[in-house]
Short mmCIF file of N, CA and C in Angstrom, two decimals:
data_model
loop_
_atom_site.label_atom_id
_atom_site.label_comp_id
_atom_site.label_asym_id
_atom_site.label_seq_id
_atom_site.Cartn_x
_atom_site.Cartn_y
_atom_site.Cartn_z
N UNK A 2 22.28 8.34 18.45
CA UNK A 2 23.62 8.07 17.97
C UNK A 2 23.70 8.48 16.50
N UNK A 3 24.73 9.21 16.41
CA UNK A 3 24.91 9.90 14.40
C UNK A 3 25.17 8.45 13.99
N UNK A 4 24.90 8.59 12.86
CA UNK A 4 25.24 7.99 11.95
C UNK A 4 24.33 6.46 11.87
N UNK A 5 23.37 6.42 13.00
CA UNK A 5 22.70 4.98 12.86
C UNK A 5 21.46 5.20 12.20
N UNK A 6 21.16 4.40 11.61
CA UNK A 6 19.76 4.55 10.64
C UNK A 6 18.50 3.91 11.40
N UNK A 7 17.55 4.60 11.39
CA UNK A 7 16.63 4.26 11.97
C UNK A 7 15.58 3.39 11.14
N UNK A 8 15.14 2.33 11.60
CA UNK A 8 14.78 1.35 11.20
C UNK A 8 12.63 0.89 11.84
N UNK A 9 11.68 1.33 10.58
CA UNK A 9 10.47 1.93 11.08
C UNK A 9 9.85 -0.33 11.17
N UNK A 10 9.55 -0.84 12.36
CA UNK A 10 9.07 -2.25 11.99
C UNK A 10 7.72 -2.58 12.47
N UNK A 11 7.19 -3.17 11.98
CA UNK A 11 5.46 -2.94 11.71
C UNK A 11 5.16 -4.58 11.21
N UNK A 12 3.69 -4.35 11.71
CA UNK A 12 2.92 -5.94 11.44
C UNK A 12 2.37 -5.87 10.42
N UNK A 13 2.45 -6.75 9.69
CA UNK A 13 1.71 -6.32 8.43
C UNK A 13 0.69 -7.17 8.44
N UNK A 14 -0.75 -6.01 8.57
CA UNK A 14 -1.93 -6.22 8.71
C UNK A 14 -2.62 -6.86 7.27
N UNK A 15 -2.34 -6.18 6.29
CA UNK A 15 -2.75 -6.83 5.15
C UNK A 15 -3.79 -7.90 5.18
N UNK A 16 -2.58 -8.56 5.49
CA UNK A 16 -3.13 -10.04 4.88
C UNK A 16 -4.54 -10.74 5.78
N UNK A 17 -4.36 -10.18 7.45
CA UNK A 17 -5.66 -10.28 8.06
C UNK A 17 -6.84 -9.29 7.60
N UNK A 18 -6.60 -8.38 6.95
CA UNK A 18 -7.53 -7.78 6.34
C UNK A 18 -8.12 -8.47 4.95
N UNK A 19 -7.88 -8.73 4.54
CA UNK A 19 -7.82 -9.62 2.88
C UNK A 19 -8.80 -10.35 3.78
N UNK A 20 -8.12 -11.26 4.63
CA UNK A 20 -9.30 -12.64 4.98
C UNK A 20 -10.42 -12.32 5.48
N UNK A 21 -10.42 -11.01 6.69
CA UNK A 21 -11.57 -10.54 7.22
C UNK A 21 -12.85 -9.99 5.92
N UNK A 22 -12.03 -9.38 4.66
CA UNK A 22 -13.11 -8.25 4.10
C UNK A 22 -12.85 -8.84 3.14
N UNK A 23 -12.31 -9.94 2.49
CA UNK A 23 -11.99 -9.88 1.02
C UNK A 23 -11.45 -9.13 0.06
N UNK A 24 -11.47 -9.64 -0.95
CA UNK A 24 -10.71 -8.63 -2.14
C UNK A 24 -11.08 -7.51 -2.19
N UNK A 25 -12.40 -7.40 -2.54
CA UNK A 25 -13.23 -5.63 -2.43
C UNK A 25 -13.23 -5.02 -1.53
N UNK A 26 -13.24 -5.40 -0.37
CA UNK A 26 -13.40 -4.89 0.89
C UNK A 26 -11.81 -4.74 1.40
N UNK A 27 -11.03 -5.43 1.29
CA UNK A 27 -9.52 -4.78 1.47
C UNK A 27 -8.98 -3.76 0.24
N UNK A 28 -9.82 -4.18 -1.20
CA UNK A 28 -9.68 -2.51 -1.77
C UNK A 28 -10.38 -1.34 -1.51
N UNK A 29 -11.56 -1.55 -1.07
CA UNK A 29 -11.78 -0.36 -0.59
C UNK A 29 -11.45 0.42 0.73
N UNK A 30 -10.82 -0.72 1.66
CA UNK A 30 -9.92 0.21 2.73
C UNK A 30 -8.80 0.52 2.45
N UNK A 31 -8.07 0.17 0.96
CA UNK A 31 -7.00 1.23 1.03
C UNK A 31 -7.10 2.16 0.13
N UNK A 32 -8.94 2.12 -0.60
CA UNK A 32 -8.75 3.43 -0.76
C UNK A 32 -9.27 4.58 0.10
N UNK A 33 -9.69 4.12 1.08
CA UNK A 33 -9.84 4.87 2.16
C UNK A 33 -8.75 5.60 3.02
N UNK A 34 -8.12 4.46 2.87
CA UNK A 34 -6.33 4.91 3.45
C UNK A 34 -6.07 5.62 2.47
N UNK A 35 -5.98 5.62 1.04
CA UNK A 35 -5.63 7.17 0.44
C UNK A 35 -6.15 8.59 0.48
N UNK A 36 -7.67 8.39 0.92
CA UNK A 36 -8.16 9.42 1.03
C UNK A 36 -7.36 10.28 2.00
N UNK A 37 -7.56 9.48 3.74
CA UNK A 37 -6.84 9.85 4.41
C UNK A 37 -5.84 10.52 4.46
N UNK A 38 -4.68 10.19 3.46
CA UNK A 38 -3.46 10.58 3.57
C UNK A 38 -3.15 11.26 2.44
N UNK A 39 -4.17 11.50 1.36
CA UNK A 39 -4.08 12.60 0.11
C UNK A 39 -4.04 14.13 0.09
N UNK A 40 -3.12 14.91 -0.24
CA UNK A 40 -3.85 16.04 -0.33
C UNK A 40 -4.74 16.68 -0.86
N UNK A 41 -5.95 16.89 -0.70
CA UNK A 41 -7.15 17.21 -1.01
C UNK A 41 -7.31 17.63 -2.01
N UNK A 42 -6.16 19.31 -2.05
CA UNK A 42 -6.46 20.14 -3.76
C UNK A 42 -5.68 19.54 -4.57
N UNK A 43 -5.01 18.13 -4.51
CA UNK A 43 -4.00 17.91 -5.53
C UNK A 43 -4.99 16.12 -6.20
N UNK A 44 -4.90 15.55 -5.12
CA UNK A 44 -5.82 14.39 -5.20
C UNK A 44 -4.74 13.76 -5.64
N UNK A 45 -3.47 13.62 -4.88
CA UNK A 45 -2.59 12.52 -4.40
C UNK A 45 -1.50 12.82 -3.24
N UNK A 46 -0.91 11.81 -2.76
CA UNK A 46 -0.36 11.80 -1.32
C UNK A 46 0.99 12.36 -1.88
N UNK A 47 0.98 13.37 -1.02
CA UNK A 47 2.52 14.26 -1.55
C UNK A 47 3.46 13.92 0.23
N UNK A 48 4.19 14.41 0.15
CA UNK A 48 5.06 14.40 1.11
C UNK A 48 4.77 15.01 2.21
N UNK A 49 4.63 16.28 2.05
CA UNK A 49 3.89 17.34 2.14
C UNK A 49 2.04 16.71 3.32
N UNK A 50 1.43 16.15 2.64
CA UNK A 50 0.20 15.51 3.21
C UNK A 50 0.93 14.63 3.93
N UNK A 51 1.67 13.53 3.52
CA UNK A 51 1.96 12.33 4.10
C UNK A 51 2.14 13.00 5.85
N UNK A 52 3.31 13.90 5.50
CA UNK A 52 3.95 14.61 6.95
C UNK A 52 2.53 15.21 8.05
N UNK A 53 1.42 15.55 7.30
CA UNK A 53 0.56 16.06 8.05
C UNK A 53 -0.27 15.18 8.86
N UNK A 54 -0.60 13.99 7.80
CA UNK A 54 -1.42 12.86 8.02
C UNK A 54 -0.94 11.61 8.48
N UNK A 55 0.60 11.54 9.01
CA UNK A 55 1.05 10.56 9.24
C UNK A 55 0.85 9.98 10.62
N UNK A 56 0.16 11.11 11.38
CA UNK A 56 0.30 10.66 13.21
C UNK A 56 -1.39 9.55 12.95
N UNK A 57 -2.10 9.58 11.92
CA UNK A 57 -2.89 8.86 11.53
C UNK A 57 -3.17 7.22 11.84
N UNK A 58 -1.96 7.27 11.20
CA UNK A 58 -0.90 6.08 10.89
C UNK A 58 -0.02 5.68 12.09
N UNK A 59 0.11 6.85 12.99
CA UNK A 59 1.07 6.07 14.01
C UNK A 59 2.80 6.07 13.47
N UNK A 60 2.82 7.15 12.66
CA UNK A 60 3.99 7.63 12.11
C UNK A 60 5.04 9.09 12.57
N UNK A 61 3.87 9.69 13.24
CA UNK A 61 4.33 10.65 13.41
C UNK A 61 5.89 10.98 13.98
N UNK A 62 6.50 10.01 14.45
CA UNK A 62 8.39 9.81 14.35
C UNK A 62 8.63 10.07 13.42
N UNK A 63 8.10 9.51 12.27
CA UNK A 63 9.43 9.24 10.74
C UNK A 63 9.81 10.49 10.90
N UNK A 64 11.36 10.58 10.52
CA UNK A 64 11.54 11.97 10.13
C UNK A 64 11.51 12.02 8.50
N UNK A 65 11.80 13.37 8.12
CA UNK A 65 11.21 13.90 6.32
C UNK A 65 12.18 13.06 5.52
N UNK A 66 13.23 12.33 5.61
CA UNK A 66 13.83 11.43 5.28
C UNK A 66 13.04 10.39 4.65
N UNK A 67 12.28 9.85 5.95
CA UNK A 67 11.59 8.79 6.09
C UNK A 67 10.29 8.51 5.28
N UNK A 68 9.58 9.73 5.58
CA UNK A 68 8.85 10.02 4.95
C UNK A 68 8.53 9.84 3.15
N UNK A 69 10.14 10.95 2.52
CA UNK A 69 10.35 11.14 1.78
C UNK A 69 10.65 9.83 0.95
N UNK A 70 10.81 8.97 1.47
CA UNK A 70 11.57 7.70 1.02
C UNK A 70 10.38 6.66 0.86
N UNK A 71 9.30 6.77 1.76
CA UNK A 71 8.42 6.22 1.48
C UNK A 71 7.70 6.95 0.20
N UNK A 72 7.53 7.92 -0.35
CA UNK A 72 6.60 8.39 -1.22
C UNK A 72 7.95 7.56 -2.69
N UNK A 73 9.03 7.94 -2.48
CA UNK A 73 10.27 7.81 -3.68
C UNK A 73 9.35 6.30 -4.16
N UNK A 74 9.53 5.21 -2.98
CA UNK A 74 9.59 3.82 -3.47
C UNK A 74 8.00 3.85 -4.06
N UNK A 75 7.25 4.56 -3.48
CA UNK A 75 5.99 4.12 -4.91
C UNK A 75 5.71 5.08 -5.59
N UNK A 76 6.61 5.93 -6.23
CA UNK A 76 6.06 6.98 -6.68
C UNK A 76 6.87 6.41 -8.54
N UNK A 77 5.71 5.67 -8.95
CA UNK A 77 6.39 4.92 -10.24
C UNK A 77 5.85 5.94 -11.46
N UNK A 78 5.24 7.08 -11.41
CA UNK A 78 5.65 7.58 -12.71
C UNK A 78 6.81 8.83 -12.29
N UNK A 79 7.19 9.04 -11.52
CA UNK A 79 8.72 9.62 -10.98
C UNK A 79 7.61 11.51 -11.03
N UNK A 80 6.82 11.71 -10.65
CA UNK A 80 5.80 13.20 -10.26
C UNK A 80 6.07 13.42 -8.84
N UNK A 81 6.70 12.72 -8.23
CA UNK A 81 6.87 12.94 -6.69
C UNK A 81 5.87 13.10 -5.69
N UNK A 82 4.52 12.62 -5.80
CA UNK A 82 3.50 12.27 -5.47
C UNK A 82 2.91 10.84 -5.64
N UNK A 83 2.09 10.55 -5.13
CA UNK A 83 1.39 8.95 -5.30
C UNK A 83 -0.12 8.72 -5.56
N UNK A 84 -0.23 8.33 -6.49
CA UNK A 84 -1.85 8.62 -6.91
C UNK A 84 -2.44 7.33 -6.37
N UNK A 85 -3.50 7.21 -6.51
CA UNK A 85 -4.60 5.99 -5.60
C UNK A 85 -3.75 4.48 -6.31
N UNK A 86 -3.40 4.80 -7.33
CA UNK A 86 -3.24 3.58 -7.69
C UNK A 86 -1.47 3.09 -7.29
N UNK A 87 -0.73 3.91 -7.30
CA UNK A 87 0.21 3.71 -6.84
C UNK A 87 0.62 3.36 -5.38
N UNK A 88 -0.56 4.20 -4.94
CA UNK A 88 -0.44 3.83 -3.06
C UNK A 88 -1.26 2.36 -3.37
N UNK A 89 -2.11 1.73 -3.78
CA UNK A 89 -2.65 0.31 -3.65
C UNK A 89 -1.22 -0.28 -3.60
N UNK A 90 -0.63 -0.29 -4.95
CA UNK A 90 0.41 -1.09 -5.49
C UNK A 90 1.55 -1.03 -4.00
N UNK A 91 2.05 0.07 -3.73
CA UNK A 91 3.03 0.00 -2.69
C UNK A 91 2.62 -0.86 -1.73
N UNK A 92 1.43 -0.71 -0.93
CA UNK A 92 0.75 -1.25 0.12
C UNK A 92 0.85 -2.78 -0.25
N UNK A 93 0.25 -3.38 -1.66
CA UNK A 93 0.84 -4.70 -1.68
C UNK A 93 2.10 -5.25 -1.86
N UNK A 94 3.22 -4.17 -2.47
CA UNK A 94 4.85 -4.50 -2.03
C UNK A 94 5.23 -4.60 -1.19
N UNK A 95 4.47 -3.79 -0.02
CA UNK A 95 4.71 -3.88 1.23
C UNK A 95 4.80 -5.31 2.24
N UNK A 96 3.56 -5.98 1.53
CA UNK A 96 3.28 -7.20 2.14
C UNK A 96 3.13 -8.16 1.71
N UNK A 97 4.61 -9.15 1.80
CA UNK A 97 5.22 -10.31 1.34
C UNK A 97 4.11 -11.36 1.44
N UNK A 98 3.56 -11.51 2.31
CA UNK A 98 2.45 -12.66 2.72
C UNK A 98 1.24 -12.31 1.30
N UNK A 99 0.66 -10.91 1.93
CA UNK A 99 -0.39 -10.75 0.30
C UNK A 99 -0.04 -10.89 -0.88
N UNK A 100 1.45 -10.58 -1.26
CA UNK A 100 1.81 -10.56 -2.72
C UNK A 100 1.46 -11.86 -3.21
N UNK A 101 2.07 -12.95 -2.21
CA UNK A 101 2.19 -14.75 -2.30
C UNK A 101 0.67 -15.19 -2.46
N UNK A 102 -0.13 -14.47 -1.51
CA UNK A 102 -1.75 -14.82 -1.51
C UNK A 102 -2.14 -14.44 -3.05
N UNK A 103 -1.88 -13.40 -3.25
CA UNK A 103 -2.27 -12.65 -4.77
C UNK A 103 -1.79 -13.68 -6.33
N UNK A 104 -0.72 -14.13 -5.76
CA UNK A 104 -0.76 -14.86 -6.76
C UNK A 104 -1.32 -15.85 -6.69
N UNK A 105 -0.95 -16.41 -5.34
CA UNK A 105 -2.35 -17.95 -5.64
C UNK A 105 -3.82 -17.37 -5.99
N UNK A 106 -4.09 -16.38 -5.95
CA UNK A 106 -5.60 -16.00 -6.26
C UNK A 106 -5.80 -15.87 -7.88
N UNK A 107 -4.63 -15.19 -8.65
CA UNK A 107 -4.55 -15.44 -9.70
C UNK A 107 -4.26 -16.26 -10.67
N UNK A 108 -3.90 -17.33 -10.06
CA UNK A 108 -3.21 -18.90 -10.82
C UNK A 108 -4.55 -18.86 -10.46
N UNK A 109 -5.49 -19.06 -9.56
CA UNK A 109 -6.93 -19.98 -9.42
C UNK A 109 -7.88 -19.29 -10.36
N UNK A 110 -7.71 -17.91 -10.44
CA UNK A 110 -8.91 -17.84 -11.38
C UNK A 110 -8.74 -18.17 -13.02
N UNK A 111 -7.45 -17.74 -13.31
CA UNK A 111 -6.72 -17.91 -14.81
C UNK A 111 -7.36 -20.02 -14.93
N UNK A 112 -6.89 -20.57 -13.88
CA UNK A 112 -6.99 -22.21 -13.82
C UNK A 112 -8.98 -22.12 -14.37
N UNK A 113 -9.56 -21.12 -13.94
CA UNK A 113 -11.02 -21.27 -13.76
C UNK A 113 -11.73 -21.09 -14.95
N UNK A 114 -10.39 -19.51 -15.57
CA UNK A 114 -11.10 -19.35 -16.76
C UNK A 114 -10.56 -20.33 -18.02
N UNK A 115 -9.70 -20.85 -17.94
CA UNK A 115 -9.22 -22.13 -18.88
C UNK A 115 -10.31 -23.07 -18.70
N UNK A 116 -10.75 -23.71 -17.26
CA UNK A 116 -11.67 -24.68 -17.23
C UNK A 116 -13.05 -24.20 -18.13
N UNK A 117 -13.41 -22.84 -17.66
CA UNK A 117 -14.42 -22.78 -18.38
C UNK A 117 -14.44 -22.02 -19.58
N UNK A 118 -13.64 -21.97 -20.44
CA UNK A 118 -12.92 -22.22 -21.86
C UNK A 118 -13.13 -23.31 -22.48
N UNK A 119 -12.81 -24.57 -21.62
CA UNK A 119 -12.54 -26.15 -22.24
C UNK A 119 -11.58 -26.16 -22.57
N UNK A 120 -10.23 -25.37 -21.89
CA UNK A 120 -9.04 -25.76 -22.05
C UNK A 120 -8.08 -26.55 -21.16
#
């Protein structure tokens, strides 16, 4: 149907990953997930890669729209590409549950390093 927007809805694994592997171990699978989905001679995820590497992912529907729209929302120094650190960051915008976990992880350690301060 024209004119209806297609709408991509997904489980967000995240946060069972976090508990399974921990902090290090859920960063180093997404930087694994960047490798994956980087272009090689550039050494960040362009649109371009994303489109190649997306059936990866179980994407291979999005159309270049879709695509394109995903690189826009994390592409925060505006290069139109996504470097390792920007794809982390998206991946945790992505997921409302981890963001909430992330901060309780950071109130606890800030609480830890005051305690052992003597503040």
């Amino acid at each position: 149907m024209a004119g209806v927007e297609k709408r991509v809805d997904f489980e967000d694994l995240l946060p069972v990953m976090a508990n399974k592997l921990g902090g290090e171990g859920l960063i180093n699978e997404l930087c694994n997930g960047f490798q994956l989905l980087m272009d090689k001679d550039r050494g960040v995820i362009t649109m371009e890669s994303l489109r190649r590497n997306s059936s990866f992912l179980g994407l291979q529907d999005l159309s270049d729209d879709e695509l394109a729209s995903m690189v826009k929302e994390g592409d925060l120094d505006g290069d139109g590409a996504l470097n390792q650190m920007e794809f982390c960051v998206l991946m945790f915008r992505l997921s409302p549950e981890l963001m909430q976990e992330s901060r309780f992880w950071l109130e606890e350690a800030f609480e830890e390093e005051l305690k052992s301060d003597g503040l």
